[in-house]
CSV table of C-alpha atoms in Angstrom, one decimal:
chain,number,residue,atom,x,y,z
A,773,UNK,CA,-64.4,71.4,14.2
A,774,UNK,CA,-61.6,68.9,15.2
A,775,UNK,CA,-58.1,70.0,15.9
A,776,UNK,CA,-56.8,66.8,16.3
A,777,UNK,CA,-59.2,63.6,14.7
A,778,UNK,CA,-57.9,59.9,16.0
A,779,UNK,CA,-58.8,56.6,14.3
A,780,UNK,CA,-58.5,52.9,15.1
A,781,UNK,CA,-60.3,50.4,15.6
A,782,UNK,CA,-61.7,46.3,15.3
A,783,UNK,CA,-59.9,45.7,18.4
A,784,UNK,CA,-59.6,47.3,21.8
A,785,UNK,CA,-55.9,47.0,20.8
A,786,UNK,CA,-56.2,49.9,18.4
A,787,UNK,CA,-59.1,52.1,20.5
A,788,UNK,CA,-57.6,52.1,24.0
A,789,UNK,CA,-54.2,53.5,22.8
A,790,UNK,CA,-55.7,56.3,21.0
A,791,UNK,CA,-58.3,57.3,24.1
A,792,UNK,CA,-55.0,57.2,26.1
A,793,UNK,CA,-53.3,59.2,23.8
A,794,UNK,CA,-56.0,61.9,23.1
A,795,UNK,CA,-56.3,62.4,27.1
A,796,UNK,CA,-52.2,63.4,27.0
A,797,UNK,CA,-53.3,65.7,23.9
A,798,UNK,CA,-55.8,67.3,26.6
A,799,UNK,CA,-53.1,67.4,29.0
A,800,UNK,CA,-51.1,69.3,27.3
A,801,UNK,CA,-53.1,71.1,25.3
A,802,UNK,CA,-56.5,71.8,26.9
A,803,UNK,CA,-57.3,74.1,24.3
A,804,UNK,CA,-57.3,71.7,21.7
A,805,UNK,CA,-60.6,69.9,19.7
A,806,UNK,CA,-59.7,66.0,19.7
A,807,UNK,CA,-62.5,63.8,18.1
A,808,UNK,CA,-62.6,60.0,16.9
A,809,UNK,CA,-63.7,58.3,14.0
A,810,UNK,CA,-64.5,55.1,13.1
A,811,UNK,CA,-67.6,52.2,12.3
A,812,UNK,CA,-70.7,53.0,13.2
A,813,UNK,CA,-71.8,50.3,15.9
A,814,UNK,CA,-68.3,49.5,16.6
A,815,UNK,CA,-66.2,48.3,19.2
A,816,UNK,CA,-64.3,51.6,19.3
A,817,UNK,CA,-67.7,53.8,18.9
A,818,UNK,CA,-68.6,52.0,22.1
A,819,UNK,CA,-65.3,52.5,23.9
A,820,UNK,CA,-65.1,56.3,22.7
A,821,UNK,CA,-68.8,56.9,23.8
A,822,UNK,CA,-67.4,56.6,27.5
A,823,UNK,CA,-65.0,59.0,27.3
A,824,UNK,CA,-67.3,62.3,26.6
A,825,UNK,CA,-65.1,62.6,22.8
A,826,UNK,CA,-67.0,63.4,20.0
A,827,UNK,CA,-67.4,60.3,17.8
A,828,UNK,CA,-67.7,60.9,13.6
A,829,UNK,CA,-68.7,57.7,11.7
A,830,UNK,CA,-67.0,56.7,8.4
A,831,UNK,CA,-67.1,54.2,5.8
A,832,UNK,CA,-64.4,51.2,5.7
A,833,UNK,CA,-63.7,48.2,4.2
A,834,UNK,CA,-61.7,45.3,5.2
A,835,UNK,CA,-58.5,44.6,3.2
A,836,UNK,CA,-58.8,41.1,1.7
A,837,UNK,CA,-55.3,38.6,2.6
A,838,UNK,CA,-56.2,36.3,-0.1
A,839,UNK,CA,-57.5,36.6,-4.2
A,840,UNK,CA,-61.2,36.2,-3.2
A,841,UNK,CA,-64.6,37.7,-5.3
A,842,UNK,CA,-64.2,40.6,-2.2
A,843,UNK,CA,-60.7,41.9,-3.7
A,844,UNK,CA,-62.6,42.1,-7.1
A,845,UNK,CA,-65.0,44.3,-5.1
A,846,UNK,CA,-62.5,46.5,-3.4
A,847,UNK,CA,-60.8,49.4,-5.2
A,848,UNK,CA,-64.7,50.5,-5.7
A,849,UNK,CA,-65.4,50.0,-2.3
A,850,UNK,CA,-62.1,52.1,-1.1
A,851,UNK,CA,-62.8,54.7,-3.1
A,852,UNK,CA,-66.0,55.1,-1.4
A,853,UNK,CA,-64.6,55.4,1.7
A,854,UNK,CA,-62.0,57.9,0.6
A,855,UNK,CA,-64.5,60.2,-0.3
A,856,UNK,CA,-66.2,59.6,2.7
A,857,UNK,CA,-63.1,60.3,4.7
A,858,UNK,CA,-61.7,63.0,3.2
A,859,UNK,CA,-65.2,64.9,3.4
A,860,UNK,CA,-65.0,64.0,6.6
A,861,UNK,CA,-61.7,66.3,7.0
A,862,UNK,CA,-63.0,69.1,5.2
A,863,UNK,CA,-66.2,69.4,6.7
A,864,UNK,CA,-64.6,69.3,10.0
A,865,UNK,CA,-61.6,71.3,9.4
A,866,UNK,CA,-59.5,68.6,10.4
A,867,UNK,CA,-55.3,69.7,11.7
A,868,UNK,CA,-53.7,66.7,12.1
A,869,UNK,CA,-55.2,63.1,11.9
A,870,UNK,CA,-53.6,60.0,14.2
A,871,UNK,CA,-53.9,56.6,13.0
A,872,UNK,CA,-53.5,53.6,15.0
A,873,UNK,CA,-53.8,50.8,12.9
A,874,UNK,CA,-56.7,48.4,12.0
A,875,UNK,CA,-58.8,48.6,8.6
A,876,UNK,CA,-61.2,51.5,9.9
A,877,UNK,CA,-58.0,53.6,10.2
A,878,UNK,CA,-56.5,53.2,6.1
A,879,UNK,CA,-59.7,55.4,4.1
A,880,UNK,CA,-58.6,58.3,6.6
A,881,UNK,CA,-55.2,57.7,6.7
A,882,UNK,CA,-55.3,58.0,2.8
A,883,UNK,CA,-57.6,60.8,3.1
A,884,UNK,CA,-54.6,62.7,5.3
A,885,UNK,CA,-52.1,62.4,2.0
A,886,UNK,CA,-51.8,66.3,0.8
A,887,UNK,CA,-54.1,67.8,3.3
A,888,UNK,CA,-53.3,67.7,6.5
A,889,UNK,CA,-50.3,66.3,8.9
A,890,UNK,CA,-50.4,62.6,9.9
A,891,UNK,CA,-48.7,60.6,12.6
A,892,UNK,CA,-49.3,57.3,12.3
A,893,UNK,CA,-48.4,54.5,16.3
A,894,UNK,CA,-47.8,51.4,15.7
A,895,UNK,CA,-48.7,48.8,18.2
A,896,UNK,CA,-47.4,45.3,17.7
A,897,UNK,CA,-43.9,44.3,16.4
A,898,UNK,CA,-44.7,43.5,12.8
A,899,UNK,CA,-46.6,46.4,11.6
A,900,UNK,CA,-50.0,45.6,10.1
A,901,UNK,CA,-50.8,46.1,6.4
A,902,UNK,CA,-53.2,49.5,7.5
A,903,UNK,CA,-49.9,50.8,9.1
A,904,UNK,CA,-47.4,50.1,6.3
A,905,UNK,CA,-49.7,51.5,3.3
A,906,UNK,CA,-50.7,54.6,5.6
A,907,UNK,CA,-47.1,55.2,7.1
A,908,UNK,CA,-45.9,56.1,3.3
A,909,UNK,CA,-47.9,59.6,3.9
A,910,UNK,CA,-47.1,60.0,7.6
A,911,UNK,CA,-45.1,63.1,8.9
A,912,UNK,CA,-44.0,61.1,12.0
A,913,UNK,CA,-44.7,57.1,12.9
A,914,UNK,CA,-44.5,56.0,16.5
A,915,UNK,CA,-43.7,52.1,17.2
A,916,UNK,CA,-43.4,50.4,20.3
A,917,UNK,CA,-40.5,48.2,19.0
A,918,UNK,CA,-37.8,49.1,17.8
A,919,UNK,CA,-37.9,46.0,15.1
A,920,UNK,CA,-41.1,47.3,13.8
A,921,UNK,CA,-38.8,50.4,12.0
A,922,UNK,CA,-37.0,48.3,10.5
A,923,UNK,CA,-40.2,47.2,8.7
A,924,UNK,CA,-41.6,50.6,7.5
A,925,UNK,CA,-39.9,52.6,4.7
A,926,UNK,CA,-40.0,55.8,6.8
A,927,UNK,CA,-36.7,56.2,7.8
A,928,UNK,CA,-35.8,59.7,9.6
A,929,UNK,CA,-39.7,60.0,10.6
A,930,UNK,CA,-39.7,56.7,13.2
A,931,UNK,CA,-39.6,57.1,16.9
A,932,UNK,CA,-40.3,54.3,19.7
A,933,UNK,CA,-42.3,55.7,22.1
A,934,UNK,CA,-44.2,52.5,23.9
A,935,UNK,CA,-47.7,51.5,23.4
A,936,UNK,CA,-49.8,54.9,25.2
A,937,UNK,CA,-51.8,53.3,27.9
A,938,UNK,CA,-54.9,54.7,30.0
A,939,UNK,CA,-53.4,57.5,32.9
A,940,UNK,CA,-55.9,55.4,35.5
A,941,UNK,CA,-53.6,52.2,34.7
A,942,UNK,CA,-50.7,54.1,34.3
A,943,UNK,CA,-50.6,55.5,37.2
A,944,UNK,CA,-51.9,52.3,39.7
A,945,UNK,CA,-50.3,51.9,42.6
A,946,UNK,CA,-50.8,48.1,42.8
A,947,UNK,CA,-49.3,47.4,45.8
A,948,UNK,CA,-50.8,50.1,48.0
A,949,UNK,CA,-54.7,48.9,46.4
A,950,UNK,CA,-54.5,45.4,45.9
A,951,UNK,CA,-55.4,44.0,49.4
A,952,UNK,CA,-58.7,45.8,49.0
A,953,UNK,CA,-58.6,44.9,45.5
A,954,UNK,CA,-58.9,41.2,46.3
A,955,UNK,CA,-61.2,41.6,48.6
A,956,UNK,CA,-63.7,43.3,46.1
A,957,UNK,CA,-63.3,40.5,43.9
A,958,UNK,CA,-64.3,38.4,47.2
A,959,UNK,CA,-60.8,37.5,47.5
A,960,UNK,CA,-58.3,36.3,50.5
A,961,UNK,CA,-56.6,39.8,50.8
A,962,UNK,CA,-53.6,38.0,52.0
A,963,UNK,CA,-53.2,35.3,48.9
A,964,UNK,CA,-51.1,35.2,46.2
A,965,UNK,CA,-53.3,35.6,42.9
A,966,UNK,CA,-53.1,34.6,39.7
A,967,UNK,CA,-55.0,36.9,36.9
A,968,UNK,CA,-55.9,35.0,34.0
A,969,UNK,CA,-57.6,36.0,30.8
A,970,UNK,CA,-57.5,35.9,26.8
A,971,UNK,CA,-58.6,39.2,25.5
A,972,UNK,CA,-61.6,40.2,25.3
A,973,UNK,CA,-63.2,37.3,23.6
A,974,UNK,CA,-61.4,35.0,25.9
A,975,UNK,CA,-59.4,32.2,24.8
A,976,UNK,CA,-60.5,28.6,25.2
A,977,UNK,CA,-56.7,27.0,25.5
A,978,UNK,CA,-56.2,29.5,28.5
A,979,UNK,CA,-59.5,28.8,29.9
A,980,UNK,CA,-59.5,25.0,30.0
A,981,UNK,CA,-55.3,24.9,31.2
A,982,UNK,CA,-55.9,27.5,33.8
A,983,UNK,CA,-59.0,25.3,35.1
A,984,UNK,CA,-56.8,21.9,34.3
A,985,UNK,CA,-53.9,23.6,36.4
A,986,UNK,CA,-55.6,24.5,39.6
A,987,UNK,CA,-55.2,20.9,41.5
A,988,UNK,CA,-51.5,21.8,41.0
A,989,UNK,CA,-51.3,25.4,42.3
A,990,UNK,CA,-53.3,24.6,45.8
A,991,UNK,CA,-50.3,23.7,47.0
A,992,UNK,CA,-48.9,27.6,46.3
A,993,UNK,CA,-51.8,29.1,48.1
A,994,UNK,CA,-52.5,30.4,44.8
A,995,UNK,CA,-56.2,32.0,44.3
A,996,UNK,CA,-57.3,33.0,40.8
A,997,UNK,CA,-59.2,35.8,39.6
A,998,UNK,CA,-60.0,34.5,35.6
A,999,UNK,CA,-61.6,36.2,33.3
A,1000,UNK,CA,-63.2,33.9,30.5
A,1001,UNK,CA,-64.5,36.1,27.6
A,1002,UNK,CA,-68.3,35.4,27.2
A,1003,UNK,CA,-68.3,32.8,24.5
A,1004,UNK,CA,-66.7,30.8,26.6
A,1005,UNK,CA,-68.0,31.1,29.9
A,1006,UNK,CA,-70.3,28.7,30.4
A,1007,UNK,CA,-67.9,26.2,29.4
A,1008,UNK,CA,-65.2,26.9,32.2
A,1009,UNK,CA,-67.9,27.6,34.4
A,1010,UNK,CA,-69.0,23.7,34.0
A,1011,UNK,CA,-65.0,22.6,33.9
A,1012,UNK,CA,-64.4,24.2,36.9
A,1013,UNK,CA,-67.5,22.5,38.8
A,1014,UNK,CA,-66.2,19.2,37.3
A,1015,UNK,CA,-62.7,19.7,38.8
A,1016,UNK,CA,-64.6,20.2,42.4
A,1017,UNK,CA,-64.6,24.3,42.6
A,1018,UNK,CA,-67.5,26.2,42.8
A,1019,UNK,CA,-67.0,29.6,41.8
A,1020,UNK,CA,-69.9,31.0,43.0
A,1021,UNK,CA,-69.8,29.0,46.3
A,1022,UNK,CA,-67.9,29.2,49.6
A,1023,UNK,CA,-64.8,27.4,48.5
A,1024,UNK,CA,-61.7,27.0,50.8
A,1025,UNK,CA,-60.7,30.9,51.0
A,1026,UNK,CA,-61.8,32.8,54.6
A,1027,UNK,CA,-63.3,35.3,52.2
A,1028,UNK,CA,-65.0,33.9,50.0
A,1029,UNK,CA,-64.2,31.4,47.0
A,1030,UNK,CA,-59.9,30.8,46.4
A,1031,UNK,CA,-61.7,30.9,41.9
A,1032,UNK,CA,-63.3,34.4,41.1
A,1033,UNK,CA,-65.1,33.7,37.1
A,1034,UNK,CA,-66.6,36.1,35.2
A,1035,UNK,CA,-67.5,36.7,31.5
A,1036,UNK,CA,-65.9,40.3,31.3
A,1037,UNK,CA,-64.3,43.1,33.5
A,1038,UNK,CA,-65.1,46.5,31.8
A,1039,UNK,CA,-62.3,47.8,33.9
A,1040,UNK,CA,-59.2,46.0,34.9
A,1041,UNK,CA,-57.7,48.1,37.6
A,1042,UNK,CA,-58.8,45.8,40.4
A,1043,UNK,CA,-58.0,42.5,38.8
A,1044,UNK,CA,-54.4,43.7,37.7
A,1045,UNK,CA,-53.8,45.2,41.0
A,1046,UNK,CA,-54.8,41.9,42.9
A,1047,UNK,CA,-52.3,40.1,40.7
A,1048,UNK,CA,-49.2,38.6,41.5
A,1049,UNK,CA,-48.7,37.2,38.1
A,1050,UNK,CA,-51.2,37.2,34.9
A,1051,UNK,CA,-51.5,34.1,32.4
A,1052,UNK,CA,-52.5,35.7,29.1
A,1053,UNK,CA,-52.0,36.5,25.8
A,1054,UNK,CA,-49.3,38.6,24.1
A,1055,UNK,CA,-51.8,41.6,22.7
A,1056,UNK,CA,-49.9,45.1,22.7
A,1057,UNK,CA,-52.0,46.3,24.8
A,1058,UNK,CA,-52.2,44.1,27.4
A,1059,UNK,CA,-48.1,43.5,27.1
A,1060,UNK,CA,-47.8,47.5,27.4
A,1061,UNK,CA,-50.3,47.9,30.6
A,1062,UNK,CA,-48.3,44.7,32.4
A,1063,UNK,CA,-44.8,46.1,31.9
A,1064,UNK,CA,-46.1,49.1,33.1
A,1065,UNK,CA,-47.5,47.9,36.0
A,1066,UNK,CA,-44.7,45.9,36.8
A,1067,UNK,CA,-46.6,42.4,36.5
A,1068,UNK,CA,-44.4,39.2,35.6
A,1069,UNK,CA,-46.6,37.3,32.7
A,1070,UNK,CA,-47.0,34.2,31.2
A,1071,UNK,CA,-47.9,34.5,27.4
A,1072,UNK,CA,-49.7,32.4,25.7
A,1073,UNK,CA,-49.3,34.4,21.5
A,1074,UNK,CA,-52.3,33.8,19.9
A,1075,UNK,CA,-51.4,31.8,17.1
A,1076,UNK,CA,-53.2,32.5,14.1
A,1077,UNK,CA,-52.8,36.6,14.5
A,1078,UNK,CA,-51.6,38.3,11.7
A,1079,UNK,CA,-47.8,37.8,10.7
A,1080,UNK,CA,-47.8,35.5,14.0
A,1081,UNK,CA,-47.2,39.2,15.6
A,1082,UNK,CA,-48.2,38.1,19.3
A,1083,UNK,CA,-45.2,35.4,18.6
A,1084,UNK,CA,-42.7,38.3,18.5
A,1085,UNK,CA,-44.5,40.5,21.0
A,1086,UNK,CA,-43.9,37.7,23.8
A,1087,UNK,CA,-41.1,37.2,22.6
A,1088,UNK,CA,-39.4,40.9,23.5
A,1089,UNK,CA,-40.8,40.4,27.1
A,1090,UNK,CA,-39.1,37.1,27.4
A,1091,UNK,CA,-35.8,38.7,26.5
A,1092,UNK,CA,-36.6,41.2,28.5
A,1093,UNK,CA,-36.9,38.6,31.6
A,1094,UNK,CA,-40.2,39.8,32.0
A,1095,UNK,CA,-42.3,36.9,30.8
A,1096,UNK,CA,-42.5,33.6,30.0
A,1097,UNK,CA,-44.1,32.4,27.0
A,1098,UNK,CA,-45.9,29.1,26.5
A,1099,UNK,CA,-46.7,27.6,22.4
A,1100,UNK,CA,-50.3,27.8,22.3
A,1101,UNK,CA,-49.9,24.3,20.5
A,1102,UNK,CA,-47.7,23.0,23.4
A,1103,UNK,CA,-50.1,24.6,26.1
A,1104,UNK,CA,-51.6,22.4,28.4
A,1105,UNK,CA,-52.2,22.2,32.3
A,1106,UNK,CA,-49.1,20.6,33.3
A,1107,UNK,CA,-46.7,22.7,31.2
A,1108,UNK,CA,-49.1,26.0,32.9
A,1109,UNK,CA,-48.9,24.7,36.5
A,1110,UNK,CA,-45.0,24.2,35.7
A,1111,UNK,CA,-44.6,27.6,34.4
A,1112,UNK,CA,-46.6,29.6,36.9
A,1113,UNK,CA,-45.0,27.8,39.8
A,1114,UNK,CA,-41.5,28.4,39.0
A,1115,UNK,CA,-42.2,31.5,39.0
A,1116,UNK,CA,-44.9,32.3,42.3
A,1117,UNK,CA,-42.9,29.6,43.9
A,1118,UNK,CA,-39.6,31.5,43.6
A,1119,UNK,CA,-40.5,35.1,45.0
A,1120,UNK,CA,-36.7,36.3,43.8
A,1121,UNK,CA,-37.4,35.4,40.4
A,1122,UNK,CA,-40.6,36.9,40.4
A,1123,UNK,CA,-39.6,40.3,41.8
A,1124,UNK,CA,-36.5,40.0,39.1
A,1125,UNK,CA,-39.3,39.6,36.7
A,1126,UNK,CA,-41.3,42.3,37.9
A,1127,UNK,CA,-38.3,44.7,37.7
A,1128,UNK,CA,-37.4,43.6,34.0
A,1129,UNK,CA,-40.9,44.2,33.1
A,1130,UNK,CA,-40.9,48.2,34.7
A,1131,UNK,CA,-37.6,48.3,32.6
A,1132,UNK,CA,-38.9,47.4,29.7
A,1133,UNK,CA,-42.6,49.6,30.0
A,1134,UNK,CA,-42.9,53.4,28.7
A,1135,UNK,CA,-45.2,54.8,30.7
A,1136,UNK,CA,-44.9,58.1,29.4
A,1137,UNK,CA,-46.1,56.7,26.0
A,1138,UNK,CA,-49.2,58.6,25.4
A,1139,UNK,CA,-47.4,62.0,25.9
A,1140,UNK,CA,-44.6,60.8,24.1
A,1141,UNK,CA,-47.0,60.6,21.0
A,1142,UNK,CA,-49.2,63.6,21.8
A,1143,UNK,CA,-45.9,65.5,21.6
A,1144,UNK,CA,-45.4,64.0,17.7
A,1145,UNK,CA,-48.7,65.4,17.3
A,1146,UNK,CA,-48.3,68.9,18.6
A,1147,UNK,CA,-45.1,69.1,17.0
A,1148,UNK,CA,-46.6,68.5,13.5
A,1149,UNK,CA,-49.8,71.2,14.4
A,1150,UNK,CA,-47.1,73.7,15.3
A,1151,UNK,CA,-44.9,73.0,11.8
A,1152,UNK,CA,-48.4,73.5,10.1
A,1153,UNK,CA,-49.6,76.5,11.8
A,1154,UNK,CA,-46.0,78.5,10.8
């Protein structure tokens, strides 16, 4: 049996905002069964297994963006995955389903319509097409901008609550931990530190300007913890030898190198904490875990993502005054050591920045949604 059943998934971007929200639900509602469902051998089966939730497995199909032989194949296909989904709910005497996005999320969302209450969170600006097909059904839908309401055809049932984000971010104290922070990542505790990284797949632009951009930053003090995604490590491992660092050497730093690499960090807490400012890209995720950690940014929007929605992520932060954002196509060392430096080599604007950024953040996001979905429990058990 599952009170409350959470979906999303394909990216982490869908998965860690509903663990963070299902951990509110507990919160507030300890009494309450919350499981997840999604692929079987997935990204978000693998991020869920950690958390001690129980995990249900469902059919999905991707949703083709272009007339192809696989749109030919999919109503079948869907249909198959409603059934799936909507057995699913019965056999688990499902209350209320949560949807956050991604293909994995639409059979179940569909599956919701006429049986049980749905709230539906929307993470990115421009709501993707899982989100606007599933939000016709919902009883509530969450955004994290405002603009993004202007996009569904829910009016009366939207309500910006932030993008929910794990309670051991949340609640980092990132001044109080990050001299010990660097020096667990074999870092000069007394350095200003950059935090670099692409997602978690990396992004090759990032990686070869951050490595391109170093020469320039020595002159800062600046020491850099970058994280290179694993297809690409090897690479920026070489580029950074070839520029004269060794990353795995004794560098220049009293502790230990002034470059930390790796592939991957499983948890962040340490690398955001050691940060004074992070170079990355304009995910909602990662924009909702900076702003609430009070981390200036400079965004790099990944430029072929869907409806060029990290374009209009970064750009709410640079309103904001929290970020700067860089064209992927116009990235390239010089314009990153120019950006980064106006900012780490101005310490008013960056504290200005860091303020605009713990403006703009919700950090009670997670209950704020965990409330939508008590709400539409209690309306169903009267």
């Amino acid at each position: 049996m599952a009170d409350v059943l959470l979906v999303g998934g394909g990216t982490a971007g869908h998965v860690l905002p509903a663990v963070a929200t299902a951990g509110a639900l507990r919160r507030m509602r300890p009494e309450l069964s919350v499981a997840f469902a999604g692929l079987p051998g997935s990204l978000e089966e693998r991020i869920v297994g950690g958390t001690g939730y129980a995990f249900h497995p469902i059919e999905a199909v991707p949703l083709p963006r272009r007339p192809s032989r696989d749109l030919l194949r999919l109503a079948p296909r869907l249909l198959r995955s409603l059934r799936s989904a909507r057995a699913l709910l019965d056999q688990e005497h499902v209350g209320a389903v949560v949807s956050f996005g991604g293909y994995v999320a639409l059979p179940v969302s569909l599956a919701a319509r006429g049986r049980v209450p749905l709230v539906l969170h929307e993470q990115n600006s421009r709501p993707g097409l899982a989100n606007r097909l599933g939000s016709r059904a919902a009883d509530h839908v969450a955004v994290t901008f405002a603009s993004s309401a202007e996009q569904l055809r829910v009016r009366g049932r939207v309500h910006v609550t932030g993008n929910p984000v794990q309670e051991r971010l949340r609640d980092l104290d990132v001044i109080a931990r990050r001299p010990d922070a660097r020096t667990r990542l074999g870092l000069d505790p007394t350095r200003p530190t950059l935090l670099a990284f692409g997602g978690s797949q990396g992004a090759r632009s990032i990686n070869r300007a951050v490595v391109g951009a170093f020469a320039a930053w020595r002159a800062l003090g600046l020491q850099v913890v970058h994280v290179t995604g694993p297809n690409d490590h090897e690479e920026s491992m070489t580029r950074w030898r070839e520029v004269g660092v060794d990353p795995e050497g004794d560098g220049d730093g009293p502790v230990n190198s002034a470059v930390r690499v790796v592939p991957f960090l499983d948890d962040m807490a340490d690398a955001y904490a050691a940060a004074d400012i992070v170079v990355g890209r304009a995910g909602a995720t990662s924009i909702a875990e900076l702003t609430v950690l009070g981390i200036p940014s400079v965004l790099v929007p990944y430029p072929h993502a869907t409806a060029q929605h990290q374009q209009a992520n970064a750009d709410a932060l640079r309103r904001a005054g929290a970020a700067v954002v860089i064209d992927d196509a116009e990235l390239s060392p010089d314009a990153l050591a120019t950006a980064v430096g106006g900012i780490v080599g101005a310490p008013g604007r960056a504290g200005a920045m860091a303020l605009a950024a713990r403006a703009w953040g919700r950090p009670d996001a997670a209950e704020a949604v965990a409330l939508l979905v008590v709400d539409v429990l209690e309306a169903n058990d009267g």
